[in-house]
XYZ file of N, CA and C in Angstrom:
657
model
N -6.875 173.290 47.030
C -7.250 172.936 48.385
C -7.285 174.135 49.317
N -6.713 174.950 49.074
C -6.184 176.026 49.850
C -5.529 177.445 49.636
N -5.940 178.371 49.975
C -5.629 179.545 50.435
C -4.937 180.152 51.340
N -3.622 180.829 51.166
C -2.922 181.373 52.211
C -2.061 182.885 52.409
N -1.525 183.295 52.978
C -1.354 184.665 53.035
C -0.119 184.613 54.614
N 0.782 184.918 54.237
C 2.067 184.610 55.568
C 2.510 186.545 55.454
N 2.720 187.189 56.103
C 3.676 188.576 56.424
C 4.375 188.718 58.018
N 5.371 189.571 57.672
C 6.134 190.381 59.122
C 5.558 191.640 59.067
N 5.449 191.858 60.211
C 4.761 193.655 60.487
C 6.432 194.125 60.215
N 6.080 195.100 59.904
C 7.413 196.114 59.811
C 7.844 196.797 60.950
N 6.690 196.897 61.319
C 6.930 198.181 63.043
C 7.309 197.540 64.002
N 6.393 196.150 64.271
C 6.724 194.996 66.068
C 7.997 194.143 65.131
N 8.121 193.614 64.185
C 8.815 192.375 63.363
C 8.425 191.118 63.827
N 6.574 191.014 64.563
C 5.613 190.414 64.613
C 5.767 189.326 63.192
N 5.682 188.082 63.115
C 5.485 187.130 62.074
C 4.246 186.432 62.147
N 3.119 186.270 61.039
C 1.811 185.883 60.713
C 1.552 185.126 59.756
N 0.397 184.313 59.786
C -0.014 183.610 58.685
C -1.873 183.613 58.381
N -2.406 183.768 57.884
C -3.555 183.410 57.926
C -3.829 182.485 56.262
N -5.003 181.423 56.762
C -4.563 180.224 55.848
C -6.378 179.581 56.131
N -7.390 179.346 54.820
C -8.594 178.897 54.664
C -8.653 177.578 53.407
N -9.031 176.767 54.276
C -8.805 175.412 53.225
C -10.193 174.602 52.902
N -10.435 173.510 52.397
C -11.350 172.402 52.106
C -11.106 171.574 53.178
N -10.129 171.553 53.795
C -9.233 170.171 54.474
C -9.707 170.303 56.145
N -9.818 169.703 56.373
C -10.195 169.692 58.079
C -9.182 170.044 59.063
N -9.371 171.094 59.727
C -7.979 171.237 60.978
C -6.694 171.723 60.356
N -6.840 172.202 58.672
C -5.825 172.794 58.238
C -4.780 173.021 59.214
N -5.133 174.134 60.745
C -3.917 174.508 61.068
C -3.204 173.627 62.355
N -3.264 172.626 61.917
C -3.102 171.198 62.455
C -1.365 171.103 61.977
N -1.497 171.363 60.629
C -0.105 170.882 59.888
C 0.540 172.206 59.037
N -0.143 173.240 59.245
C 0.359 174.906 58.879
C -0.024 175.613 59.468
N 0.685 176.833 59.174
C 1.860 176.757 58.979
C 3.115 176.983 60.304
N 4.322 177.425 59.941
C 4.858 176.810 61.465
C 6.079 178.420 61.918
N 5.749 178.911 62.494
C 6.302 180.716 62.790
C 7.068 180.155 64.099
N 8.911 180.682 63.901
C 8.998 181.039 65.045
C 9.725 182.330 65.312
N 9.733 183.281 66.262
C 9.801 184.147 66.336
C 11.505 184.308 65.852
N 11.760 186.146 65.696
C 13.061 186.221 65.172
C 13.667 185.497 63.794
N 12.780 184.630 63.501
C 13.218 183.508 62.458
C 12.565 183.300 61.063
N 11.560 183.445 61.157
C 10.641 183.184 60.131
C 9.315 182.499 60.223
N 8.894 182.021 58.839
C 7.630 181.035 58.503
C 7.375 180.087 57.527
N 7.082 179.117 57.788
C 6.946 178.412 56.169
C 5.396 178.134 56.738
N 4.973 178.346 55.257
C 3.288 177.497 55.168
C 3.291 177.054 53.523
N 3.080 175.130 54.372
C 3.181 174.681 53.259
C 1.529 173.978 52.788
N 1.416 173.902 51.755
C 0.334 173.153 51.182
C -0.311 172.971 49.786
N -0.975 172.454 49.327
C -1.042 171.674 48.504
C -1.485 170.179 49.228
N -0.098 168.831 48.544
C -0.723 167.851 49.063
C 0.596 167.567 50.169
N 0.278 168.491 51.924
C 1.269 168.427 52.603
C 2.232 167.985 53.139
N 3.237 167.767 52.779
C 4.277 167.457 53.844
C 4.839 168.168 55.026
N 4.131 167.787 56.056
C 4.579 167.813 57.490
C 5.450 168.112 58.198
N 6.651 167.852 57.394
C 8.056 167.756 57.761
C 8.378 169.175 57.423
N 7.969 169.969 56.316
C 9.025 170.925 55.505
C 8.802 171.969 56.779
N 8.212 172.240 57.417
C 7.362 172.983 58.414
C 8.654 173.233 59.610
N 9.363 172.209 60.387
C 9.915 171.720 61.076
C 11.710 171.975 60.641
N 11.382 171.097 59.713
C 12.737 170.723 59.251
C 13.413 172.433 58.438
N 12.634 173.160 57.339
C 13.366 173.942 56.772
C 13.417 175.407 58.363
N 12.829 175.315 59.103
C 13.035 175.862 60.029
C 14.438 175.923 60.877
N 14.778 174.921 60.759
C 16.467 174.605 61.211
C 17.199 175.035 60.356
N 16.952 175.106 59.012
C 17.564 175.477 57.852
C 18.186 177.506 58.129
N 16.406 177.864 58.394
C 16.480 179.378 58.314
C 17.224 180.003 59.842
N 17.103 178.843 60.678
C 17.670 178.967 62.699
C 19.171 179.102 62.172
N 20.089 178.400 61.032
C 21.457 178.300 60.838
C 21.721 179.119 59.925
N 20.564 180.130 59.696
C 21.533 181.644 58.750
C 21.335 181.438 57.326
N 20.104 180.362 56.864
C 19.955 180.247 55.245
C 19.140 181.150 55.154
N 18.915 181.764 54.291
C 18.398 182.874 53.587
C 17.021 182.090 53.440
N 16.064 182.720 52.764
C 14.137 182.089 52.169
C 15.061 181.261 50.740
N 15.312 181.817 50.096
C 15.714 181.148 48.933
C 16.602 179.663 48.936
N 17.518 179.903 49.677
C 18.154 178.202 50.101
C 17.523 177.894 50.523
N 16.813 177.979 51.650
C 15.885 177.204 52.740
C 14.869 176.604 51.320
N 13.993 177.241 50.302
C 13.468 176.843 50.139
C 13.949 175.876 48.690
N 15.378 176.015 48.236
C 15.840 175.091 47.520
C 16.118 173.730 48.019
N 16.696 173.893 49.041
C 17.186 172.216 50.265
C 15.784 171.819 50.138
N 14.762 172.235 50.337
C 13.292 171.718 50.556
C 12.804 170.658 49.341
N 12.986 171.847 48.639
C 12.565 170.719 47.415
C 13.491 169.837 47.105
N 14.853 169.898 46.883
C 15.798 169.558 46.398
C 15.346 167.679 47.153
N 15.312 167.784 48.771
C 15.377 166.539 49.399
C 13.662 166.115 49.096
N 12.907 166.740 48.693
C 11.420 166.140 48.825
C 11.012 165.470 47.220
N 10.988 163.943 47.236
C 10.686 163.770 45.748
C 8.931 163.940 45.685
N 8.446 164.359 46.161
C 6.774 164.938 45.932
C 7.055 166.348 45.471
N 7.827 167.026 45.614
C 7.728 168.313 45.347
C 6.583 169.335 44.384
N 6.482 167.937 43.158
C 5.783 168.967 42.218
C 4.291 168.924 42.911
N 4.177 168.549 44.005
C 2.221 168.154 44.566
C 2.464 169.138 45.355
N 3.783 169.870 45.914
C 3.447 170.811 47.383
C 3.297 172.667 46.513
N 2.459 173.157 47.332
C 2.545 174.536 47.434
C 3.747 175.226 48.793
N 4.398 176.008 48.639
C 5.685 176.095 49.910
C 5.877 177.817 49.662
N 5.360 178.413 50.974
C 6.194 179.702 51.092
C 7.465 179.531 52.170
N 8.401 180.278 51.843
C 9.334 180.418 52.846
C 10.022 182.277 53.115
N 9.693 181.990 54.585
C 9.578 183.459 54.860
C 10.803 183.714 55.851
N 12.122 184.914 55.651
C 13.374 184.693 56.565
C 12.928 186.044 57.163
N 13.758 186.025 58.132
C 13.917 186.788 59.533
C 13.681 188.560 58.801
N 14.469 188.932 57.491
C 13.561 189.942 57.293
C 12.485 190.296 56.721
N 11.960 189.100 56.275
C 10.647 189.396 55.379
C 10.880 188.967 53.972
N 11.789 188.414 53.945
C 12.108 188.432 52.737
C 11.227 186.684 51.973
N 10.465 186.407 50.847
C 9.958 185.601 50.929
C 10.495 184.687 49.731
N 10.370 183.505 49.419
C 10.502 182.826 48.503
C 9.721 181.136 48.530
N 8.640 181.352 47.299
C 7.639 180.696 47.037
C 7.845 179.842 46.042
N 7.429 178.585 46.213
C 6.656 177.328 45.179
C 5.373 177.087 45.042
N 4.952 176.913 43.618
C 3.734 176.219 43.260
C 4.081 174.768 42.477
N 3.993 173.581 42.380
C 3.959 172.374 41.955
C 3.309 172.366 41.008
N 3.873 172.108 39.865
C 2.813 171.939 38.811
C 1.808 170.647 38.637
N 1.827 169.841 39.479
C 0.886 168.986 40.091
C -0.515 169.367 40.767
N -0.505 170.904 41.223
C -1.165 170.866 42.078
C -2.415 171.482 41.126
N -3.768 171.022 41.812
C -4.599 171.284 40.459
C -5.133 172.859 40.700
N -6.002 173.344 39.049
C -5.692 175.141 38.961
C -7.171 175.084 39.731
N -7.731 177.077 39.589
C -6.349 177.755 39.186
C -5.621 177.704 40.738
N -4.112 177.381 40.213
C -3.396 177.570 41.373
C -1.954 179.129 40.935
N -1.481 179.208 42.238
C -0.356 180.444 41.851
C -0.051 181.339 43.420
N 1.069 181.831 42.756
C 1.513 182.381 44.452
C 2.328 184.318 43.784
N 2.461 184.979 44.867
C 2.707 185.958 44.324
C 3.513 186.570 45.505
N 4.511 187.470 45.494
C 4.959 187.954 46.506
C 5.105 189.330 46.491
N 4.772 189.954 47.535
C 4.895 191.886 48.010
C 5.967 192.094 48.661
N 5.904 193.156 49.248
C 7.195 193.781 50.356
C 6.576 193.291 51.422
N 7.039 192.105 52.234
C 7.046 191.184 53.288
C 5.759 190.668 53.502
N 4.936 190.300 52.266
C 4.170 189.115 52.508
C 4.492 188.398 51.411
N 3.790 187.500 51.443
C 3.054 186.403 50.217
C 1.896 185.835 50.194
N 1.565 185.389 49.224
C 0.406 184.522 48.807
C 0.478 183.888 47.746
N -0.169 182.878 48.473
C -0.624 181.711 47.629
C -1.893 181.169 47.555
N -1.936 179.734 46.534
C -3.158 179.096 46.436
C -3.714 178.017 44.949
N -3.995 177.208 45.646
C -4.125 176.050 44.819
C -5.625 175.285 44.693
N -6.504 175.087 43.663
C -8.076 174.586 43.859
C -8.791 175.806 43.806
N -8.234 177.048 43.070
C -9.240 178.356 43.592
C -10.361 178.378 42.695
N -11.322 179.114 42.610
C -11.974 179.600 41.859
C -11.466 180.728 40.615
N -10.019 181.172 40.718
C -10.065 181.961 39.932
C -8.437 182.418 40.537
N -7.914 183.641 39.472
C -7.042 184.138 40.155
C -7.121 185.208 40.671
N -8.684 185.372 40.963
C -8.754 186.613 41.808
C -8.736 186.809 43.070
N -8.983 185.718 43.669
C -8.563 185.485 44.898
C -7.350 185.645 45.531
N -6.406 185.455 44.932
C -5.320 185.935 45.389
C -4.565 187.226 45.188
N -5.431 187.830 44.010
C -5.404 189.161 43.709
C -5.882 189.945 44.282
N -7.024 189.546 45.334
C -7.728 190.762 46.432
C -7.216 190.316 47.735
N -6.851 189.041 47.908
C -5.945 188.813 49.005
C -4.935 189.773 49.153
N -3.779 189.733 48.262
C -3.048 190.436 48.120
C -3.385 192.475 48.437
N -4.145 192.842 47.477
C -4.199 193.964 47.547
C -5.260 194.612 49.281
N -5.938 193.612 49.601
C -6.393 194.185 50.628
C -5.333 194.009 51.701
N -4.367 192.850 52.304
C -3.180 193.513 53.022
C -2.805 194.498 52.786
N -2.500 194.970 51.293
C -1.748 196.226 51.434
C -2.413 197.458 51.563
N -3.882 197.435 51.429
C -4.719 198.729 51.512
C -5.279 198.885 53.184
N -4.902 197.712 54.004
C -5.064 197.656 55.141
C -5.139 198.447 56.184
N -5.202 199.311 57.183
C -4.330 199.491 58.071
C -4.448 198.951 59.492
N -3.547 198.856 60.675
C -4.061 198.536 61.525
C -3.052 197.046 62.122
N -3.528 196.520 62.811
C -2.412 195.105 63.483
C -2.457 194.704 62.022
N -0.887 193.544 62.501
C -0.699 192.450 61.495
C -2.354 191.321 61.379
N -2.631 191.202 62.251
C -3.622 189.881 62.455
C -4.869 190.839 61.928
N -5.123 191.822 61.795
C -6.057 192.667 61.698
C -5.656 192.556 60.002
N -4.721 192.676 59.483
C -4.766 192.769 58.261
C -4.799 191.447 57.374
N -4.273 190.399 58.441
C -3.988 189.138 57.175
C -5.556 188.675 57.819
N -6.201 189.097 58.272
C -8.065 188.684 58.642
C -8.503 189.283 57.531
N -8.381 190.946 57.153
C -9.094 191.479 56.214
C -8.968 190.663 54.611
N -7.568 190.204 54.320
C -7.193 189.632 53.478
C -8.027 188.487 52.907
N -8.312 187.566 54.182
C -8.479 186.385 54.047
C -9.890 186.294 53.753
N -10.480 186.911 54.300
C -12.133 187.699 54.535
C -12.475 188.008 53.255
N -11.632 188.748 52.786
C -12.063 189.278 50.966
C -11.765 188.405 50.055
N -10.502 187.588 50.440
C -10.414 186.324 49.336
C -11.537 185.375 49.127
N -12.150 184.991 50.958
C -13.294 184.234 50.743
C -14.537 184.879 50.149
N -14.794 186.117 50.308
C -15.976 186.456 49.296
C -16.218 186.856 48.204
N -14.946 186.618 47.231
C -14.730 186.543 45.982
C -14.402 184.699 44.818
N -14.616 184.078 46.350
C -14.611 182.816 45.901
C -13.684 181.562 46.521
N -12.429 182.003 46.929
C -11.828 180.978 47.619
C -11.770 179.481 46.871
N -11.867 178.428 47.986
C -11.566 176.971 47.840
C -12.433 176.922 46.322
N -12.845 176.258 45.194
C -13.579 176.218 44.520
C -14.452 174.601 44.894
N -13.783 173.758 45.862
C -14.683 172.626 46.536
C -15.666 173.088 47.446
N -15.150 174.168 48.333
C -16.094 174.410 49.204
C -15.135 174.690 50.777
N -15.700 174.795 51.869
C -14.579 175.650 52.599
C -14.996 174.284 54.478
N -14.276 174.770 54.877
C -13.976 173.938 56.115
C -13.284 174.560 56.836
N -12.090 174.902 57.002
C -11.544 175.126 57.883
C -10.607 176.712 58.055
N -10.362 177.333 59.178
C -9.686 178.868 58.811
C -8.364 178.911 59.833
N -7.576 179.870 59.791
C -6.804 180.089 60.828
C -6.064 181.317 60.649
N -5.730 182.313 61.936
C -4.850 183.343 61.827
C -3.978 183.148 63.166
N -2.876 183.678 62.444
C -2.024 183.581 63.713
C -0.693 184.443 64.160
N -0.638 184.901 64.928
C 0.888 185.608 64.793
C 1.609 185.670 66.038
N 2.772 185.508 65.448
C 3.436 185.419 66.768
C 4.415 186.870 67.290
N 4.524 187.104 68.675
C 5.282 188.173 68.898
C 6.720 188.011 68.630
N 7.215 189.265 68.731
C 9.029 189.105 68.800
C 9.453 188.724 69.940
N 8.374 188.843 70.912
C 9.137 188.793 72.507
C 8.963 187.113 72.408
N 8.388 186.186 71.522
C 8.432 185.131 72.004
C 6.831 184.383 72.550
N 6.304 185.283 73.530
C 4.735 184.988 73.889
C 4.432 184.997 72.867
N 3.259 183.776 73.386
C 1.715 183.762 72.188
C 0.890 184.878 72.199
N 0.633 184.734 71.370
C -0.279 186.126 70.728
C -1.566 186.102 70.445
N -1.270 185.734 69.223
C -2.945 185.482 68.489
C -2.779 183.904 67.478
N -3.564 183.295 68.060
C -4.015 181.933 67.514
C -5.194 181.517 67.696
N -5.957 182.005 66.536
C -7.528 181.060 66.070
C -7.268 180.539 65.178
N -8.271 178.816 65.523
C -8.275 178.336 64.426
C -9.886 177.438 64.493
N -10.775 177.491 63.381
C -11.576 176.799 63.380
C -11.144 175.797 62.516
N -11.486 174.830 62.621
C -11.609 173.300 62.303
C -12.103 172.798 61.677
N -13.587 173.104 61.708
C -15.153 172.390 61.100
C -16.213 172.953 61.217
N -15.995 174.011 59.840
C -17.480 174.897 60.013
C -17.353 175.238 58.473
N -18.909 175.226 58.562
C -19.589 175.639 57.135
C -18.983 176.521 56.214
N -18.738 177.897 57.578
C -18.287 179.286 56.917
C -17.222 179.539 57.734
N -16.049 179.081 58.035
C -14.695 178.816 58.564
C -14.363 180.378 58.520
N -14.224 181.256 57.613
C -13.498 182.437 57.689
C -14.194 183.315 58.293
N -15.525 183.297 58.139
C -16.580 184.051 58.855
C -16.541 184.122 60.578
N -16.555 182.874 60.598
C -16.237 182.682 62.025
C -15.183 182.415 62.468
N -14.277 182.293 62.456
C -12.512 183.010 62.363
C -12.445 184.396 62.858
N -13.028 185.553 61.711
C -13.527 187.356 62.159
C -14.314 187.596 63.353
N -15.289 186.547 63.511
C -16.071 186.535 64.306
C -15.265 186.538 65.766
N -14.640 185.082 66.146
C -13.596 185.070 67.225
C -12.507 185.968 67.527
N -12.058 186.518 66.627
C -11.272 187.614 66.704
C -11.909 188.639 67.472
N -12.905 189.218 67.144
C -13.810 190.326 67.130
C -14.086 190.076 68.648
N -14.850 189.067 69.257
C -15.417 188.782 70.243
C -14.178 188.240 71.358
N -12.970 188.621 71.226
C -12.090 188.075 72.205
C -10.564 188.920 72.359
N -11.162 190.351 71.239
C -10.244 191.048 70.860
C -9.936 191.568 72.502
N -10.723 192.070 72.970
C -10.547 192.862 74.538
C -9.818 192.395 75.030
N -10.040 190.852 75.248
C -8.986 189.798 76.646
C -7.795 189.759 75.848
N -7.917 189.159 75.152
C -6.609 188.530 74.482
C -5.619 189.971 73.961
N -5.776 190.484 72.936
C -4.935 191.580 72.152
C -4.729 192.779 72.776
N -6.095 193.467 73.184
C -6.132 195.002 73.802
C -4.835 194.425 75.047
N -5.299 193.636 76.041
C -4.220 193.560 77.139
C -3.595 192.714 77.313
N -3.074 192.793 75.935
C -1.335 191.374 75.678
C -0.538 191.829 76.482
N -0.078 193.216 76.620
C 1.598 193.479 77.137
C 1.209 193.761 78.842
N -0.121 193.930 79.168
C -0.356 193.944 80.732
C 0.040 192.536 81.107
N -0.655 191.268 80.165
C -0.508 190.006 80.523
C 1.322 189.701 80.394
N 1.635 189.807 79.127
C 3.064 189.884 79.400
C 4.054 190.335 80.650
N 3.963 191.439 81.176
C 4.324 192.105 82.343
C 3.946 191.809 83.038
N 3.190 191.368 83.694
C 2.558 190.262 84.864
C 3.298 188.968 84.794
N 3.284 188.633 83.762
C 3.771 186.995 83.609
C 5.543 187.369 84.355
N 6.306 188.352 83.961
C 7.573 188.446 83.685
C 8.054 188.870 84.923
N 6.930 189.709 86.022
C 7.510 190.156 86.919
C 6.733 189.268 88.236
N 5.565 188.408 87.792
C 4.966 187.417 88.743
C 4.128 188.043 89.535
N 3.584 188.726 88.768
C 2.505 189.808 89.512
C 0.918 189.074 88.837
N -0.110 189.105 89.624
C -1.326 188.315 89.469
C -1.924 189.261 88.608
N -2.215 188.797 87.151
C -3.041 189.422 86.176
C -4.590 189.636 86.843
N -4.852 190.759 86.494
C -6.287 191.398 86.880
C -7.111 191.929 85.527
């Protein structure tokens, strides 16, 4: 069903996800970042809850690895979900369900992961992977390049619908959140919005920040 890719920048300790599915509004129900804390992005055939709930898990000092044992442990669907779980340093720990249909598989680097389930292949997550790391440049800049190369090596093997990137700051403000919904070529135009909104939004985040903080009228 889906394609995904979660990291922490090393330099801001910025937390991200970018995530391209079959499913409509994917980032409706993934994945769920909060700052200082972590990420889970779950999917496969989703549960809603793990999003929420193992988040309280990682807020009370569990490590990715408990957080993501309690998860399954309480979920009797387990073998249908795909589940990354990402802690406060990057540290990640992943499920694939052997339910979930191929090729599916997840893989983890020095503070990302990836996953993916319904692909065309396992190369998709093999150029996912390696283009984060050949990257340079923002977090959102890199899990875009990622996601971008996974889709033109094949992606969803149903066909594609929906995209999303997102990351959140350490300070807490929103950052960067696109998400298309319902389009032909979802990742395409995902890069596209980025590209065309990079000026307002990203170039002058911390002017907008500092305005907000000291109540001074953004210009």
């Amino acid at each position: 069903m889906t394609f995904s890719i979660v990291a922490r920048c090393k330099e801001t300790g910025n937390f991200g996800a970018a995530v391209s599915s079959c499913f409509p509004a994917v980032g409706a129900y993934s994945p769920t970042i909060k700052p200082n804390i972590g990420i889970i992005a779950s999917q496969g055939w989703v549960n809603p809850k793990l999003g929420p709930v193992g988040m309280t898990y990682l807020e009370k000092g569990k490590t990715a690895n408990e957080t993501l044992n309690t998860l399954l442990m309480k979920d009797p669907g387990r073998e249908l979900r795909q589940l990354i779980v990402m802690d406060h340093f990057g540290n990640s720990a992943v499920y694939t369900g052997v339910e979930n249909d191929d090729y599916k598989g997840h893989f983890v680097g020095d503070q990302y992961a990836v996953q993916g389930n319904l692909l065309t292949g396992e190369d998709v997550l093999t150029v996912m992977a390696e283009t984060f790391e050949q990257t340079d440049g923002l977090l959102e800049e890199r899990l875009l390049a990622a996601l971008v190369a996974a889709d033109k090596v094949g992606g969803d093997k149903r066909g594609k619908q929906a995209a999303l990137v997102k990351v959140v700051a350490e300070d807490g403000f929103p950052y960067v959140d696109f998400r298309v919904d319902d389009d032909d070529e979802p990742v395409q135009l995902l890069a596209k919005m980025y590209e065309t909104n990079r000026n307002v939004l990203i170039d002058r985040y911390y002017e907008w920040v500092e305005a907000v903080k000291t109540g001074v009228k953004f210009r």
